[in-house]
């Protein structure tokens, strides 16, 4: 009779392992789906920020800002990070100027809000990428290639675009 | 927006997290949102209309003090039922790594999950060990908020990931308009303390020593104390003549807390550690009462580096006594602290902060993809 018990035990083990794999595969799918949605959201917020910067350049006549905003909007994929960092730098300079003169009536309120949303989207994106990458590193996930249907998510490596924390 | 908020601690016991949840919920409701709060509480407990009672909480020693939490299969089931009935656009859990309702809500939610981290615990072995187990829960969280720089550091160093800093808020108008208690502060001056005075890290013994020293020279100076506990436990060391000048209010309601803060000339926060934010400081500042606080990192941040309130050496009752004496004699210095505090506290006003929280909700909703695979439930 012991052979039957061994068999039953092995069957239970297989079922449990199967459930675990099923659950893990769900986690992998969810993390990747979120990471890619976060990338789209971050992209949209950066475009919104550049558009707000362009509008600000229009009213303030700041040519350097207009140029930086245009470059960020037109940047190819591999130039995007550098272009966004340039825009952040120019916006910081502009913000410092207007915040220094009259903090309550700054003309860049829209840009400050758009920058904050972009910073938040960047943080959420990088967190979700981190979660997805740490799942991809797990032995079981690699062994069974549970992530094979998903492209490897990548961090979007830009400086914190926030202009004003408060 | 339909918003579900989860508080893991019982509403029947006042506390920083509970107050935060209540004020956030009320501010969001005033802004026109639909809000439901899930919290541990008995079914017959008196609760605000937007709170759903999840059942009785159990006292658990947690993070150096006693928290009233609720966990187990019944709590898990009730959390799921609340999530289903609420059909929320976003679920906002507080302290998701404390065992209980917040963790269940994060696990079971189909809606995007935003989490707020309140605690700034120093690195503990238990927390490091728990990280692997908590990872599936943390993975469900899309937006992470920390209420202080310290809480953010804990989140970054111990749990991985980052956090968006949004400080604790205070409803400034409510505090500024509160009526002082009859007969207070009185001509002889009054000092205030609020909190669990029997708990050592709240630092009441330091204030008691300083007050006894001050009271010897100032015949009409009084000390107003609010908070749970038996006054007899802390009055033994007070000389008989001074004892009747220490007035205990017991556990106070929110309204009486505001009145209490308006009833004193100085508010003292003598904590010796463990505070991650110092909510009570912003409340005293909103009430227009000058603050004297321990020189803790969190307190210094709230008090604008010591410009919006006086700091004394943490744990040093002699220094506290000197700072108090100086301010009691100098009405102009007190007025200056109050003016600077009013400016510093405006960035903590709830209507301002609720807008920041809504931005995090909006981001979480944007990136919330429909779950493509089996969820937690199908495997448990």
Coordinates of C-alpha atoms in Angstrom, one line a residue:
Chain A
X1 CA 0.0 0.0 0.0
X2 CA 2.8 2.6 0.6
X3 CA 3.2 3.0 -3.2
X4 CA -0.3 4.4 -3.4
X5 CA 0.4 6.9 -0.7
X6 CA 3.5 8.0 -2.4
X7 CA 1.5 8.4 -5.6
X8 CA -1.2 10.4 -3.8
X9 CA 1.4 12.6 -2.2
X10 CA 3.1 13.2 -5.5
X11 CA -0.2 14.1 -7.1
X12 CA -1.1 16.6 -4.4
X13 CA 2.4 18.1 -4.8
X14 CA 2.0 18.5 -8.6
X15 CA -1.4 20.2 -8.2
X16 CA 0.0 22.6 -5.6
X17 CA 3.0 23.4 -7.8
X18 CA 0.7 23.9 -10.7
X19 CA -1.4 26.4 -8.8
X20 CA 1.7 28.2 -7.7
X21 CA 2.9 28.5 -11.3
X22 CA -0.5 29.6 -12.4
X23 CA -0.6 32.3 -9.7
X24 CA 3.0 33.4 -10.5
X25 CA 2.2 33.6 -14.2
X26 CA -0.7 35.9 -13.3
X27 CA 1.6 38.2 -11.3
X28 CA 4.1 38.3 -14.2
X29 CA 1.4 39.3 -16.7
X30 CA -0.1 41.9 -14.4
X31 CA 3.2 43.5 -13.6
X32 CA 4.1 43.8 -17.2
X33 CA 0.7 45.1 -18.3
X34 CA 1.0 47.8 -15.6
X35 CA 4.5 48.7 -16.5
X36 CA 3.5 49.2 -20.1
X37 CA 0.4 51.3 -19.2
X38 CA 2.7 53.4 -16.9
X39 CA 5.0 54.0 -19.8
X40 CA 2.2 55.3 -21.9
X41 CA 1.0 57.5 -19.1
X42 CA 4.5 58.9 -18.5
X43 CA 4.8 59.7 -22.2
X44 CA 1.5 61.5 -22.2
X45 CA 2.5 63.6 -19.2
X46 CA 5.8 64.5 -20.7
X47 CA 4.1 65.7 -23.9
X48 CA 1.6 67.7 -21.8
X49 CA 4.5 69.3 -19.9
X50 CA 6.3 70.2 -23.2
X51 CA 3.0 71.6 -24.6
X52 CA 2.6 73.8 -21.4
X53 CA 6.2 74.9 -21.7
X54 CA 5.6 75.9 -25.3
X55 CA 2.6 77.9 -24.3
X56 CA 4.6 79.6 -21.6
X57 CA 7.4 80.4 -24.1
X58 CA 4.7 82.0 -26.3
X59 CA 3.5 84.3 -23.6
X60 CA 6.9 85.1 -22.0
X61 CA 8.9 85.3 -25.3
X62 CA 11.6 83.0 -23.9
X63 CA 13.3 81.7 -27.1
X64 CA 15.5 79.2 -25.2
X65 CA 12.4 77.7 -23.6
X66 CA 10.5 77.5 -27.0
X67 CA 13.5 75.7 -28.5
X68 CA 13.9 73.2 -25.6
X69 CA 10.1 72.5 -25.6
X70 CA 10.1 71.9 -29.4
X71 CA 13.2 69.6 -29.2
X72 CA 11.5 67.5 -26.4
X73 CA 8.3 67.2 -28.5
X74 CA 10.1 66.1 -31.6
X75 CA 12.8 64.0 -30.0
X76 CA 13.4 60.5 -31.4
X77 CA 13.2 57.6 -29.0
X78 CA 16.9 57.4 -28.3
X79 CA 17.2 61.2 -27.8
X80 CA 14.2 61.5 -25.6
X81 CA 15.8 61.3 -22.2
X82 CA 18.4 63.9 -22.9
X83 CA 15.8 66.2 -24.5
X84 CA 13.5 65.9 -21.4
X85 CA 16.4 66.7 -19.1
X86 CA 17.3 69.8 -21.1
X87 CA 13.7 71.0 -20.9
X88 CA 13.7 70.3 -17.1
X89 CA 16.9 72.4 -16.8
X90 CA 15.5 75.3 -18.8
X91 CA 12.2 75.2 -16.9
X92 CA 14.1 75.3 -13.6
X93 CA 15.9 78.4 -14.6
X94 CA 12.7 80.1 -15.7
X95 CA 11.0 79.0 -12.5
X96 CA 13.8 80.3 -10.3
X97 CA 13.5 83.7 -12.1
X98 CA 9.7 84.1 -11.7
X99 CA 9.6 82.6 -8.2
X100 CA 12.3 85.0 -7.1
X101 CA 10.3 88.0 -8.2
X102 CA 6.8 87.2 -7.1
X103 CA 6.1 83.7 -5.8
X104 CA 2.3 84.2 -5.7
X105 CA 1.8 85.4 -9.3
X106 CA 4.2 83.1 -11.2
X107 CA 3.2 82.8 -14.9
X108 CA 4.3 79.2 -14.9
X109 CA 1.6 77.6 -12.7
X110 CA 0.5 75.3 -15.6
X111 CA 4.1 74.2 -16.2
X112 CA 4.6 73.6 -12.4
X113 CA 1.5 71.4 -12.3
X114 CA 2.3 69.5 -15.5
X115 CA 5.9 68.9 -14.2
X116 CA 4.5 67.6 -10.9
X117 CA 2.3 65.1 -12.8
X118 CA 5.2 64.1 -15.0
X119 CA 7.4 63.5 -11.9
X120 CA 4.6 61.4 -10.3
X121 CA 4.2 59.4 -13.5
X122 CA 7.9 58.9 -13.7
X123 CA 8.0 57.6 -10.1
X124 CA 5.1 55.2 -10.6
X125 CA 6.6 54.0 -13.9
X126 CA 9.9 53.2 -12.4
X127 CA 8.4 51.4 -9.4
X128 CA 6.3 49.2 -11.7
X129 CA 9.3 48.5 -13.9
X130 CA 11.3 47.5 -10.8
X131 CA 8.5 45.1 -9.7
X132 CA 8.4 43.6 -13.2
X133 CA 12.2 43.2 -13.4
X134 CA 12.4 41.6 -10.0
X135 CA 9.8 39.1 -11.0
X136 CA 11.7 38.3 -14.2
X137 CA 14.8 37.6 -12.1
X138 CA 13.0 34.8 -10.2
X139 CA 14.3 31.3 -10.9
X140 CA 10.8 29.8 -11.5
X141 CA 10.0 32.6 -13.9
X142 CA 13.2 32.1 -15.9
X143 CA 13.0 28.3 -15.8
X144 CA 9.4 28.2 -17.2
X145 CA 10.0 31.4 -19.3
X146 CA 6.7 32.9 -17.8
X147 CA 7.7 36.3 -19.1
X148 CA 8.4 35.2 -22.7
X149 CA 5.2 37.0 -24.0
X150 CA 6.3 40.3 -22.7
X151 CA 9.0 42.7 -23.8
X152 CA 11.5 43.5 -21.1
X153 CA 10.4 46.8 -19.5
X154 CA 13.1 49.5 -19.1
X155 CA 13.5 52.4 -16.7
X156 CA 13.0 55.8 -18.1
X157 CA 16.1 57.5 -16.8
X158 CA 15.5 61.2 -16.5
X159 CA 16.1 63.8 -13.7
X160 CA 13.3 64.5 -11.4
X161 CA 11.2 67.0 -13.4
X162 CA 9.5 68.5 -10.3
X163 CA 9.9 72.3 -10.1
X164 CA 8.2 73.0 -6.8
X165 CA 7.5 70.5 -4.1
X166 CA 5.0 72.5 -2.1
Chain B
X1 CA -14.9 59.8 -8.1
X2 CA -15.8 56.8 -5.9
X3 CA -13.0 56.4 -3.4
X4 CA -12.6 53.6 -0.9
X5 CA -10.2 54.3 2.0
X6 CA -8.9 51.7 4.4
X7 CA -7.7 52.4 7.9
X8 CA -6.2 49.4 9.7
X9 CA -6.5 50.9 13.2
X10 CA -9.7 51.2 15.2
X11 CA -11.5 54.5 15.0
X12 CA -12.6 54.2 18.7
X13 CA -9.0 55.0 19.8
X14 CA -7.7 58.4 18.5
X15 CA -4.4 58.3 16.7
X16 CA -2.4 60.0 13.9
X17 CA -3.4 57.6 11.2
X18 CA -7.1 57.6 12.2
X19 CA -7.2 61.4 12.2
X20 CA -5.4 61.5 8.8
X21 CA -8.0 59.2 7.3
X22 CA -10.9 61.1 8.8
X23 CA -9.7 64.5 7.6
X24 CA -8.8 63.2 4.2
X25 CA -12.2 61.5 3.8
X26 CA -14.1 64.6 5.0
X27 CA -12.1 66.9 2.7
X28 CA -12.7 64.7 -0.3
X29 CA -16.4 64.5 0.5
X30 CA -16.5 68.3 0.7
X31 CA -14.9 68.4 -2.7
X32 CA -17.8 66.4 -4.1
X33 CA -16.4 62.9 -4.1
X34 CA -18.1 59.7 -2.9
X35 CA -16.0 58.2 -0.1
X36 CA -16.4 55.1 2.0
X37 CA -13.9 54.3 4.8
X38 CA -13.4 50.7 6.1
X39 CA -12.0 50.5 9.6
X40 CA -12.1 48.1 12.6
X41 CA -15.0 49.0 14.9
X42 CA -17.8 47.3 16.7
X43 CA -21.1 47.2 14.9
X44 CA -22.7 49.4 17.6
X45 CA -19.9 51.9 17.7
X46 CA -20.7 55.5 17.0
X47 CA -19.0 56.4 13.8
X48 CA -19.2 59.1 11.1
X49 CA -21.7 58.2 8.4
X50 CA -19.0 57.4 5.8
X51 CA -17.3 54.8 7.9
X52 CA -18.1 51.1 7.5
X53 CA -17.3 49.0 10.6
X54 CA -15.4 45.8 9.9
X55 CA -15.6 44.3 13.3
X56 CA -13.8 44.3 16.7
X57 CA -10.1 45.1 16.8
X58 CA -7.5 43.4 18.9
X59 CA -4.8 45.2 20.8
X60 CA -1.4 44.3 19.3
X61 CA 2.0 45.7 20.3
X62 CA 3.3 47.2 17.1
X63 CA 6.1 49.6 16.4
X64 CA 6.7 50.4 20.0
X65 CA 3.1 51.2 21.1
X66 CA -0.2 49.4 21.2
X67 CA -2.2 49.4 18.0
X68 CA -5.8 48.1 17.7
X69 CA -5.8 46.0 14.6
X70 CA -8.2 43.6 13.0
X71 CA -7.2 40.5 11.1
X72 CA -8.1 36.9 10.3
X73 CA -10.5 35.2 7.8
X74 CA -13.6 37.2 8.9
X75 CA -11.8 40.5 8.5
X76 CA -10.6 39.3 5.0
X77 CA -14.1 38.3 4.0
X78 CA -15.6 41.6 5.2
X79 CA -12.9 43.5 3.3
X80 CA -13.8 41.7 0.1
X81 CA -17.5 42.3 0.6
X82 CA -16.8 46.0 1.1
X83 CA -14.7 46.2 -2.0
X84 CA -17.5 44.5 -4.1
X85 CA -20.3 46.7 -2.7
X86 CA -18.3 49.9 -3.1
X87 CA -17.2 49.3 -6.8
X88 CA -14.5 52.0 -6.2
X89 CA -12.6 53.9 -8.9
X90 CA -9.6 53.8 -6.5
X91 CA -8.8 52.1 -3.2
X92 CA -6.5 54.0 -0.8
X93 CA -5.0 51.8 1.9
X94 CA -3.1 53.2 4.9
X95 CA -0.1 51.4 6.5
X96 CA -0.3 48.5 4.1
X97 CA 2.4 46.6 5.8
X98 CA 0.6 46.4 9.1
X99 CA -1.3 43.1 9.5
X100 CA -5.0 43.7 8.8
X101 CA -7.6 45.4 6.7
X102 CA -5.2 47.5 4.5
X103 CA -3.2 44.4 3.5
X104 CA -6.4 42.5 2.6
X105 CA -7.8 45.4 0.6
X106 CA -4.6 45.7 -1.4
X107 CA -4.6 41.9 -2.0
X108 CA -8.2 41.7 -3.1
X109 CA -8.8 45.0 -4.9
X110 CA -9.6 45.0 -8.6
X111 CA -9.5 48.8 -8.6
X112 CA -6.1 50.6 -8.7
X113 CA -4.5 50.7 -5.2
X114 CA -2.8 53.7 -3.7
X115 CA -1.0 53.3 -0.4
X116 CA 0.1 55.8 2.3
X117 CA 3.0 54.9 4.5
X118 CA 2.9 56.6 7.9
X119 CA 5.5 54.9 10.0
X120 CA 9.2 55.7 10.2
X121 CA 10.5 52.6 11.9
X122 CA 14.2 52.1 12.1
X123 CA 15.4 49.0 10.2
X124 CA 14.1 45.9 11.9
X125 CA 15.0 42.4 11.1
X126 CA 11.3 41.4 11.1
X127 CA 10.6 43.9 8.3
X128 CA 13.6 42.7 6.2
X129 CA 12.4 39.1 6.6
X130 CA 8.9 40.0 5.8
X131 CA 9.8 41.7 2.5
X132 CA 9.7 38.6 0.5
X133 CA 6.3 37.6 1.8
X134 CA 5.0 41.2 1.4
X135 CA 6.2 41.5 -2.2
X136 CA 3.0 40.2 -3.8
X137 CA 1.0 42.7 -1.7
X138 CA 3.3 45.6 -2.5
X139 CA 3.1 44.7 -6.2
X140 CA -0.6 45.5 -6.2
X141 CA 0.1 49.0 -5.1
X142 CA 0.4 51.5 -8.0
X143 CA 0.8 54.8 -6.2
X144 CA 2.9 55.1 -3.1
X145 CA 2.6 58.1 -0.7
X146 CA 4.8 58.8 2.3
X147 CA 3.7 61.3 4.9
X148 CA 7.3 62.4 5.8
X149 CA 10.8 62.3 4.5
X150 CA 11.6 59.7 7.2
X151 CA 8.6 57.5 6.2
X152 CA 9.7 57.8 2.6
X153 CA 13.2 56.6 3.5
X154 CA 11.8 53.6 5.3
X155 CA 9.8 52.8 2.3
X156 CA 12.8 53.1 -0.1
X157 CA 15.3 51.3 2.1
X158 CA 13.2 48.4 3.5
X159 CA 10.5 47.8 1.0
X160 CA 12.1 48.7 -2.3
X161 CA 10.5 51.2 -4.6
X162 CA 10.0 54.9 -4.0
X163 CA 7.3 57.1 -2.5
X164 CA 5.7 60.4 -3.3
X165 CA 5.8 62.7 -0.3
X166 CA 2.6 64.3 0.7
X167 CA 2.7 65.5 4.4
X168 CA 0.0 65.0 7.0
X169 CA -2.6 67.7 6.7
X170 CA -4.5 69.9 9.1
X171 CA -7.8 71.6 8.7
X172 CA -6.4 75.0 9.5
X173 CA -9.7 76.9 9.6
X174 CA -11.3 74.6 12.2
X175 CA -8.4 75.1 14.6
X176 CA -8.1 78.8 14.1
X177 CA -11.8 79.3 14.9
X178 CA -12.0 77.1 18.0
X179 CA -13.2 78.8 21.3
X180 CA -10.7 78.5 24.3
X181 CA -12.0 76.6 27.3
X182 CA -13.7 78.9 29.9
X183 CA -11.1 80.5 32.2
X184 CA -8.1 79.5 30.1
X185 CA -5.3 80.4 29.6
X186 CA -5.6 82.8 32.6
X187 CA -3.3 85.6 33.7
X188 CA -0.7 83.3 35.2
X189 CA 0.1 81.6 32.0
X190 CA -0.7 78.0 30.8
X191 CA 1.3 75.2 29.1
X192 CA -0.4 72.4 27.2
X193 CA 0.4 68.7 26.5
X194 CA -1.7 66.3 24.5
X195 CA -1.0 62.6 24.2
X196 CA -0.6 59.3 26.1
X197 CA 1.2 60.8 29.1
X198 CA 1.9 57.3 30.5
X199 CA 3.9 56.3 27.5
X200 CA 7.6 57.1 28.0
X201 CA 8.5 58.1 24.4
X202 CA 5.8 60.8 24.5
X203 CA 8.1 62.5 26.9
X204 CA 5.6 63.7 29.5
X205 CA 8.1 63.1 32.5
X206 CA 10.4 65.7 30.9
X207 CA 7.6 68.3 30.8
X208 CA 6.5 67.3 34.4
X209 CA 10.0 68.0 35.7
X210 CA 10.3 71.3 33.8
X211 CA 6.8 72.4 35.0
X212 CA 7.6 71.6 38.6
X213 CA 10.7 73.7 38.4
X214 CA 8.8 76.6 36.7
X215 CA 5.8 76.3 39.1
X216 CA 8.0 77.0 42.1
X217 CA 8.7 80.5 40.8
X218 CA 5.5 81.2 39.0
X219 CA 2.6 81.0 41.4
X220 CA -0.3 80.9 38.9
X221 CA 1.2 78.9 36.0
X222 CA -0.9 76.0 35.0
X223 CA -0.4 72.8 33.0
X224 CA -3.3 71.5 30.8
X225 CA -3.0 67.8 29.9
X226 CA -5.3 65.9 27.5
X227 CA -5.0 62.2 26.6
X228 CA -5.9 58.8 27.8
X229 CA -4.4 57.3 31.0
X230 CA -4.7 57.5 34.8
X231 CA -3.3 60.9 36.1
X232 CA -2.4 59.2 39.5
X233 CA 0.3 57.3 37.6
X234 CA 2.2 60.5 36.7
X235 CA 1.3 62.8 39.6
X236 CA 3.2 61.1 42.3
X237 CA 6.4 63.0 41.6
X238 CA 4.6 66.3 41.7
X239 CA 4.8 68.2 45.0
X240 CA 1.4 68.6 46.8
X241 CA 1.2 72.4 46.3
X242 CA 1.7 72.1 42.5
X243 CA -0.5 69.1 41.9
X244 CA -3.8 71.1 41.7
X245 CA -2.3 73.3 39.0
X246 CA -2.0 70.3 36.7
X247 CA -5.4 69.9 35.0
X248 CA -6.3 66.6 33.3
X249 CA -9.0 66.6 30.6
X250 CA -8.8 62.9 29.9
X251 CA -9.4 61.6 26.4
X252 CA -10.8 64.6 24.5
X253 CA -13.0 64.8 21.4
X254 CA -11.7 66.4 18.3
X255 CA -13.6 69.6 19.1
X256 CA -12.3 69.7 22.6
X257 CA -8.8 69.1 21.3
X258 CA -9.0 72.2 19.2
X259 CA -10.4 74.2 22.1
X260 CA -7.6 72.8 24.4
X261 CA -4.9 73.9 21.9
X262 CA -6.4 77.4 21.9
X263 CA -6.5 77.5 25.7
X264 CA -2.7 77.6 26.4
X265 CA 0.1 80.1 25.9
X266 CA 2.6 77.4 24.9
X267 CA 2.2 73.9 23.5
X268 CA 4.9 71.4 24.4
X269 CA 5.9 68.2 22.4
X270 CA 8.6 66.6 24.5
X271 CA 8.7 63.3 22.6
X272 CA 12.0 61.4 22.9
X273 CA 11.7 59.6 19.5
X274 CA 9.5 57.5 17.3
X275 CA 7.5 60.3 15.8
X276 CA 7.5 60.3 12.1
X277 CA 5.7 63.5 11.5
X278 CA 4.3 65.4 14.5
X279 CA 0.7 66.0 13.5
X280 CA -0.1 67.7 16.8
X281 CA 2.5 70.3 16.0
X282 CA 0.7 71.4 12.8
X283 CA -2.5 71.4 14.8
X284 CA -1.1 73.7 17.5
X285 CA 0.4 75.9 14.8
X286 CA -3.1 76.1 13.1
X287 CA -4.6 77.0 16.4
X288 CA -2.2 79.9 16.7
X289 CA -0.4 78.6 19.8
X290 CA 3.4 78.8 19.9
X291 CA 5.1 75.4 19.9
X292 CA 8.0 74.1 21.9
X293 CA 9.3 70.7 20.7
X294 CA 12.1 68.2 21.0
X295 CA 14.8 68.7 18.4
X296 CA 13.8 65.6 16.4
X297 CA 14.3 65.5 12.7
X298 CA 10.6 65.2 11.9
X299 CA 9.7 68.1 14.3
X300 CA 12.4 70.3 12.9
X301 CA 11.0 69.8 9.4
X302 CA 7.5 70.7 10.4
X303 CA 8.7 73.8 12.4
X304 CA 10.7 75.1 9.4
X305 CA 14.0 74.4 11.1
X306 CA 13.0 76.0 14.3
X307 CA 11.8 79.3 12.9
X308 CA 8.1 78.4 13.2
X309 CA 8.5 77.0 16.7
X310 CA 11.1 76.7 19.5
X311 CA 13.2 73.5 19.8
X312 CA 14.9 72.1 22.9
X313 CA 17.5 69.4 23.3
X314 CA 15.7 66.1 23.0
X315 CA 15.4 64.4 26.4
X316 CA 16.8 67.4 28.3
X317 CA 14.3 68.7 30.8
X318 CA 16.6 71.5 32.0
X319 CA 16.9 72.9 28.5
X320 CA 13.1 72.5 28.1
X321 CA 12.6 74.5 31.3
X322 CA 14.9 77.3 30.1
X323 CA 13.2 77.6 26.7
X324 CA 9.7 77.6 28.4
X325 CA 10.8 80.3 30.9
X326 CA 12.2 82.5 28.1
X327 CA 9.0 82.3 26.0
X328 CA 6.6 82.8 29.0
X329 CA 8.3 86.1 29.7
X330 CA 8.4 87.3 26.1
X331 CA 5.0 87.9 24.5
X332 CA 6.7 89.5 21.4
X333 CA 8.7 86.4 20.7
X334 CA 5.6 84.2 21.1
X335 CA 3.7 86.4 18.7
X336 CA 6.6 86.2 16.2
X337 CA 6.6 82.3 16.4
X338 CA 2.8 82.3 15.8
X339 CA 3.1 84.5 12.8
X340 CA 5.8 82.4 11.2
X341 CA 3.9 79.2 12.2
X342 CA 0.7 80.5 10.4
X343 CA 2.8 80.8 7.2
X344 CA 4.5 77.4 7.6
X345 CA 1.2 75.6 8.3
X346 CA -0.6 76.8 5.2
X347 CA 1.2 74.2 3.2
X348 CA -0.3 71.5 5.4
X349 CA -3.9 72.7 4.9
X350 CA -6.1 69.7 3.9
X351 CA -7.8 71.3 0.9
X352 CA -4.3 71.9 -0.6
X353 CA -3.1 68.4 0.2
X354 CA -6.2 66.6 -0.9
X355 CA -5.6 68.0 -4.4
X356 CA -2.1 66.4 -4.3
X357 CA -3.7 63.1 -3.2
X358 CA -6.2 63.3 -6.1
X359 CA -3.3 63.6 -8.5
X360 CA -1.8 60.3 -7.2
X361 CA -5.3 58.7 -7.6
X362 CA -5.5 60.0 -11.2
X363 CA -2.0 58.6 -12.0
X364 CA -2.9 55.2 -10.5
X365 CA -6.1 55.1 -12.5
X366 CA -4.2 55.9 -15.7
X367 CA -1.7 53.1 -15.3
X368 CA -4.2 50.5 -14.0
X369 CA -4.3 47.9 -16.8
X370 CA -7.0 45.3 -16.7
X371 CA -5.6 42.2 -15.0
X372 CA -4.7 39.8 -17.7
X373 CA -4.0 36.7 -15.6
X374 CA -5.4 34.9 -12.6
X375 CA -5.4 36.9 -9.5
X376 CA -4.7 36.2 -5.8
X377 CA -8.2 34.8 -5.4
X378 CA -8.1 32.1 -7.9
X379 CA -5.2 30.4 -6.2
X380 CA -6.2 30.7 -2.5

